[in-house]
XYZ file of C-alpha atoms in Angstrom:
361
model
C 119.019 93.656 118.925
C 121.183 92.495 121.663
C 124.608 92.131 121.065
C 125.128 88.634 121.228
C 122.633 88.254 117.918
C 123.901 91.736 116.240
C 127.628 90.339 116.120
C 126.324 87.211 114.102
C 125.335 88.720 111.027
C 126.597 92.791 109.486
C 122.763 93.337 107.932
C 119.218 93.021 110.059
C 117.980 90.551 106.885
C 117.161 87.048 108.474
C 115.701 84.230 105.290
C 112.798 82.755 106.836
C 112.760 79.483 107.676
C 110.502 77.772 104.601
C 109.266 74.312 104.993
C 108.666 71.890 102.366
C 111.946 71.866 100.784
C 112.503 75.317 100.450
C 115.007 76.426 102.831
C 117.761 74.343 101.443
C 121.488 74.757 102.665
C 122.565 76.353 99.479
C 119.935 79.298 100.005
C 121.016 79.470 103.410
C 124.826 79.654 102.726
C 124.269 82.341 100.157
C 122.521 84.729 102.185
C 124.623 84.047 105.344
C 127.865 84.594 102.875
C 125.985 88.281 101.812
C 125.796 89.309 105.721
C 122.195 88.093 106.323
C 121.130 85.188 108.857
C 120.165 82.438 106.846
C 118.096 79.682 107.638
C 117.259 75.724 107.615
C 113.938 74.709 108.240
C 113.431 71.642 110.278
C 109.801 70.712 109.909
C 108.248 68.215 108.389
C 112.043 66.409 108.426
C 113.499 63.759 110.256
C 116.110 64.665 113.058
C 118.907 62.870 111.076
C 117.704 64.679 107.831
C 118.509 67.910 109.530
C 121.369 67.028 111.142
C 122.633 66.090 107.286
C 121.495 69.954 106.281
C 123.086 71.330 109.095
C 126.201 69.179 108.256
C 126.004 70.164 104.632
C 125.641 73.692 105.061
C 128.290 74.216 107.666
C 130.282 72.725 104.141
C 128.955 75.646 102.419
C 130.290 78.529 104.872
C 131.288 78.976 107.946
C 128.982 81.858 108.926
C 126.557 81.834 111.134
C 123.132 80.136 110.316
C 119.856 79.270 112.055
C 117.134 76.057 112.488
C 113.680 76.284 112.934
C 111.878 73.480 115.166
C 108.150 73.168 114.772
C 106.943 72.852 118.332
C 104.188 69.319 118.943
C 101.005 70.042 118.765
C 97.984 69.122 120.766
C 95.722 65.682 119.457
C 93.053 67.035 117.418
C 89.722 66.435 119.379
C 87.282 65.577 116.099
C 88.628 62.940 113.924
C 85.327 62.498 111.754
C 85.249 66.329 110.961
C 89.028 64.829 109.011
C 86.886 61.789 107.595
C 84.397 64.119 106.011
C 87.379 65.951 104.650
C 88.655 62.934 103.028
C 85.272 62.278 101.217
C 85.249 65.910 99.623
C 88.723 65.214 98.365
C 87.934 61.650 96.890
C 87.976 63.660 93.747
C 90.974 65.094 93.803
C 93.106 62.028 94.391
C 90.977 60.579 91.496
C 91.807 63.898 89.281
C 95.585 63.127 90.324
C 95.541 59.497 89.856
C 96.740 58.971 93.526
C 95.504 58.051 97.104
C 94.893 60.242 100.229
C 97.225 60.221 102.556
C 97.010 58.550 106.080
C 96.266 61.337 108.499
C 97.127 59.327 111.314
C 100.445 58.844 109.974
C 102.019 61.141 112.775
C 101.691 63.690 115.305
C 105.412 63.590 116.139
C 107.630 64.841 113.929
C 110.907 64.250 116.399
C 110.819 66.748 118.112
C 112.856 66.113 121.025
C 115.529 63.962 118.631
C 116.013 66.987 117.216
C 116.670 69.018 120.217
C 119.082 66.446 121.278
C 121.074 67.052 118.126
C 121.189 70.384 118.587
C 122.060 70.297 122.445
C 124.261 67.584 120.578
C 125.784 69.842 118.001
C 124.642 73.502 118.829
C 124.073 75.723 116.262
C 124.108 79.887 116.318
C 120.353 80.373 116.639
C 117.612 78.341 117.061
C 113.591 79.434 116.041
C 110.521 77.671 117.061
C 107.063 77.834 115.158
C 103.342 76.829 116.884
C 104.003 77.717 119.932
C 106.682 78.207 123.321
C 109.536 75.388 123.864
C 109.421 74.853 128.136
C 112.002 77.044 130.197
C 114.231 74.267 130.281
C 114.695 73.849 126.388
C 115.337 77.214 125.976
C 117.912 77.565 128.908
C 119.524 74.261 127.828
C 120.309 75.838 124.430
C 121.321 79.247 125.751
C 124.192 76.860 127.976
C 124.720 75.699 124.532
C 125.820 78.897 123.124
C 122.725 79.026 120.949
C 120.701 82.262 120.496
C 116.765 81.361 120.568
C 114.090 83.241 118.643
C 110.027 82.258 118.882
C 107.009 83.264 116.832
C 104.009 85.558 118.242
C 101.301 86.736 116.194
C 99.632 88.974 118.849
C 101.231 91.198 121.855
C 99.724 88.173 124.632
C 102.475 85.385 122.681
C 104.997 88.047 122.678
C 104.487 88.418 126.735
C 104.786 84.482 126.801
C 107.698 84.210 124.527
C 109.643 87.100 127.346
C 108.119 85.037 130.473
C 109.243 81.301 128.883
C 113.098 82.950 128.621
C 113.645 83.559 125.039
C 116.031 85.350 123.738
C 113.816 87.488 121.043
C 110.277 87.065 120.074
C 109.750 87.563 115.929
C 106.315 89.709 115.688
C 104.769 87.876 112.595
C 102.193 90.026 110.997
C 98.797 88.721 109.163
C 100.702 89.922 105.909
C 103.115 86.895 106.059
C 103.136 84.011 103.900
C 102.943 80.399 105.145
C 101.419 78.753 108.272
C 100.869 81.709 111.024
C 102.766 80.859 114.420
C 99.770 81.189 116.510
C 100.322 79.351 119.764
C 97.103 78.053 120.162
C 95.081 76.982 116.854
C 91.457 78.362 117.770
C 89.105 78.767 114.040
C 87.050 81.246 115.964
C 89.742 83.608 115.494
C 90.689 82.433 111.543
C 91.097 86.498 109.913
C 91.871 88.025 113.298
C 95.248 88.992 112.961
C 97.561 92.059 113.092
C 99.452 94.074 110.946
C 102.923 93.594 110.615
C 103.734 97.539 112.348
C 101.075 97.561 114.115
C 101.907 94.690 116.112
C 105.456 95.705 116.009
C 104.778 99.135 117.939
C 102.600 97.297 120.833
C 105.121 94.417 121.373
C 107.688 97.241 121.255
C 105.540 98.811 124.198
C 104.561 95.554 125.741
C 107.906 93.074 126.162
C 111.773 94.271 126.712
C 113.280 91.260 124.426
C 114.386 92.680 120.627
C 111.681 91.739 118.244
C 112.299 90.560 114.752
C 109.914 91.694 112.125
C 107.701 89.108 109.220
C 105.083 89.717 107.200
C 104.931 90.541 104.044
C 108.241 92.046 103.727
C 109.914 92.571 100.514
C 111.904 95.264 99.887
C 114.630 97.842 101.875
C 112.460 100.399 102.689
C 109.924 98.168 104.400
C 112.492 96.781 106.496
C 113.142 100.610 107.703
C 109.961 100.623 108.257
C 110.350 97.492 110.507
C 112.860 98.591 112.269
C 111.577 102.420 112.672
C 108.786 100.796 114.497
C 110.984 99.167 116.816
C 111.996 95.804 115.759
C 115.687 95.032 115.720
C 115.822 92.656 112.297
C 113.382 91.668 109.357
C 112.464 88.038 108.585
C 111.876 87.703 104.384
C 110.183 84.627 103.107
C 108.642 84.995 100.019
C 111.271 87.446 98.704
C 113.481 84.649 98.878
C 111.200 81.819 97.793
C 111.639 83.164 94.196
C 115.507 82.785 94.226
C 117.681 80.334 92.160
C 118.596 78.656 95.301
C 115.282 78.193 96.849
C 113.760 74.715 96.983
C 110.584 75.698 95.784
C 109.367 74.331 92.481
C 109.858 76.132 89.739
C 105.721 76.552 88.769
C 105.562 78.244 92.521
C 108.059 80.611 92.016
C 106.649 82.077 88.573
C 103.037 81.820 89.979
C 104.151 84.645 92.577
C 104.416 87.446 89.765
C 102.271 85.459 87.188
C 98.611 88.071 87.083
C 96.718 84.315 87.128
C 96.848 84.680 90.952
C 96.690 88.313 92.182
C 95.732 87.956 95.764
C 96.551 85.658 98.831
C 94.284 84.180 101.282
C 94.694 82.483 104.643
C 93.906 79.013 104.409
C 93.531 75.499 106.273
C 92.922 73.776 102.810
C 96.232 72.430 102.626
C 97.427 71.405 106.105
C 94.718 71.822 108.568
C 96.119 75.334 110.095
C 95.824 79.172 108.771
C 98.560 79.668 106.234
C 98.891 82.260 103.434
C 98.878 81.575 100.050
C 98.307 82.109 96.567
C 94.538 81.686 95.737
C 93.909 78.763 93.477
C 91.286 76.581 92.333
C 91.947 73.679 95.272
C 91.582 76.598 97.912
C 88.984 78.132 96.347
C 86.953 74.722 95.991
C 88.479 73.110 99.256
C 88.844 76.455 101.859
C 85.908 76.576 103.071
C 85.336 73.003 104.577
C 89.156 72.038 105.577
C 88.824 71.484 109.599
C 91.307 72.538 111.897
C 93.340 69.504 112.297
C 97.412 69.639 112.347
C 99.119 67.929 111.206
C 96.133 65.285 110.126
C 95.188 67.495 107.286
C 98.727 67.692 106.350
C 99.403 64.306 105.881
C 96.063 63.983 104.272
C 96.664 65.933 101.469
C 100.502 65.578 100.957
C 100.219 63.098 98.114
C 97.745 65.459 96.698
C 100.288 68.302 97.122
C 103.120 65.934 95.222
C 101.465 64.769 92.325
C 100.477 68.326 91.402
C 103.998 69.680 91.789
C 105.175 67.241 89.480
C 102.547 67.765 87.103
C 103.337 71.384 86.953
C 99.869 72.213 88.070
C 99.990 75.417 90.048
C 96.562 74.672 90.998
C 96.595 71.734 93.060
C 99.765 72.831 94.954
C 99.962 74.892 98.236
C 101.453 78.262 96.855
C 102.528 79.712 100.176
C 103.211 83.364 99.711
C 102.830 86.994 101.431
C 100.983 89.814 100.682
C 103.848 91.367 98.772
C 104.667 88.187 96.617
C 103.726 90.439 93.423
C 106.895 92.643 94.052
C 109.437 89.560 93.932
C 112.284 89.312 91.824
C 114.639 86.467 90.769
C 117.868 87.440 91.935
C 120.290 85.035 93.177
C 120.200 85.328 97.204
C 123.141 86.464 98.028
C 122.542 89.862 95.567
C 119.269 89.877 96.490
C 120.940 90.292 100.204
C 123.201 93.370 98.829
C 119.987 94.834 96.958
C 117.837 94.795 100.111
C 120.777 96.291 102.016
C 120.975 98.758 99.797
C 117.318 100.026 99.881
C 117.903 99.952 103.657
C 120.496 102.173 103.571
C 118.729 104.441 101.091
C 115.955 105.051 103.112
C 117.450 105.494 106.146
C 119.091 108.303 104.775
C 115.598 109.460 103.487
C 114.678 109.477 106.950
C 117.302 111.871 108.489
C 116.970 114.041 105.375
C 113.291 114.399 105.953
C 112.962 113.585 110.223
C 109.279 114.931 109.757
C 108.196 113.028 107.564
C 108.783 115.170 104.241
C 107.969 114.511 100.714
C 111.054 112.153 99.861
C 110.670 111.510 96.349
């Protein structure tokens, strides 16, 4: 990684920015106070509600952190393909005793408030999700001080991400949990993504920026891995989702390890764009017909989302999760930091025992 982003944190363990009220300062503090980069999330909040986070966890420590924008997305071209949706989920908000949401309740999520606070106010590092901020943004946060970081799920983003001026691209494999970063939201290629080294070893051959590795990661040794294959830091979601200081609710967190739901899916059930998670019955039943419309879907099924949460009903709730969620464990973050650590340095000294490729045991 380059130097100005190695000196910022002693171990390459970034928390992934979680959405939704999981990335809360306190799970950020704890895993930048165990040498990782941690993370606030941005989305889905109000530029004043991150500022608050941002002022709340710089309360909490005074290590670096990062925040993760959600770039504005592009008006969704079929609204009645939304309407239909709405009719197929009449039952649900009956089931829930609550109504639909308004889809048109917003495309913009203050976006550009929130790059004024942060041009404002500059954090350490800033990420972006659904796409490429313009030149300018980026070069108006480097002035800034601030490192920048955006998502590509195939080697093409990665080129963009190096051409729009970023500082590193993070390689996010199909394995990850959560909305994919694709740039462009195109259902024709729904299933059509890349393994997490795979994709690591062309960007690695493809761009000259340090790459940061997510998907699916969840313990030390896949992180060597990661890095083996040329990335430069690993990005853990789910691993931390099941912590004591995550946001998530508490029927999320045991559903990751409970055998009721043994596989993940991607899915535009929930918000109207691919995202991994937990199979349950509303993606089972709902899957299928959800249209691609982001944020529309989103709002649309948010009540939905809230009412199961607080009836503890795992399956009415968008149970984002990787491929690995079954190997999560609930260790507070900041040991869970020193664990993963740990297993990093373990099998890095596997790998100059055995250079070849030996049978470490």
């Amino acid at each position: 990684m380059s130097t100005a982003l190695t000196d910022l944190f002693p171990h390459p363990i970034v928390q992934a920015p979680m959405a939704g009220g999981v990335s809360v300062p306190q799970l950020a503090a704890a895993v930048a106070e165990a040498g990782g980069l941690g993370f606030l999330a941005a989305g889905y909040k109000t530029a004043d509600g991150m500022y608050q986070e941002i002022k709340q966890l710089r309360g909490l420590t005074g290590r670096p952190f990062g925040v993760n924008l959600f770039m504005p997305q592009p008006e969704y071209a079929d609204p009645s393909a939304v309407e239909v949706y709405a009719h197929q989920l009449a039952g649900e908000a009956v089931w829930y005793e609550t109504e639909l949401g308004d889809p048109d309740s917003g495309r913009d999520d203050g976006y550009d408030a929130k790059l004024a606070v942060l041009l404002d106010n500059p954090v350490p590092v800033v990420s972006f999700h659904f796409g490429i901020p313009s030149r300018d943004v980026l070069d108006s946060l480097r002035r800034a001080g601030t490192f920048t970081l955006v998502t590509a799920t195939t080697v093409e983003e990665a080129l963009a991400v190096q051409r729009a001026g970023a500082d590193a691209v993070i390689a996010q494999g199909v394995e990850a949990g959560g909305h994919q970063g694709t740039h462009r939201d195109s259902p024709e290629n729904d299933g059509a993504g890349i393994g997490l080294l795979s994709l690591i070893a062309q960007v690695r051959e493809t761009v000259g920026i340090p790459i940061v590795a997510a998907g699916g990661i969840m313990r030390g040794g896949q992180i060597a891995a990661a890095l083996a294959a040329g990335a430069s830091a690993a990005q853990l979601g789910t691993a931390f989702l099941a912590t004591p200081e995550s946001g998530a609710a508490a029927v999320h967190k045991q559903a990751l390890t409970n055998p009721l739901f043994a596989r993940t899916e991607l899915t535009r059930a929930f918000s109207g764009r691919p995202a991994r998670g937990l199979v349950n019955r509303f993606l089972r039943e709902h899957g299928r017909y959800a249209p691609a419309a982001y944020p529309e879907v989103h709002h649309l099924t948010s009540p939905l989302r809230k009412a199961a949460a607080k009836a503890g009903d795992a399956q009415g709730m968008a149970l984002w999760a990787g491929q690995g969620h079954r190997m999560a464990r609930e260790l507070p973050a900041g040991q869970l930091v020193e664990v993963l650590a740990g297993e990093l340095a373990a099998a890095k000294t596997a790998l100059s025992v055995y250079p070849e490729g030996g049978d470490v045991r």
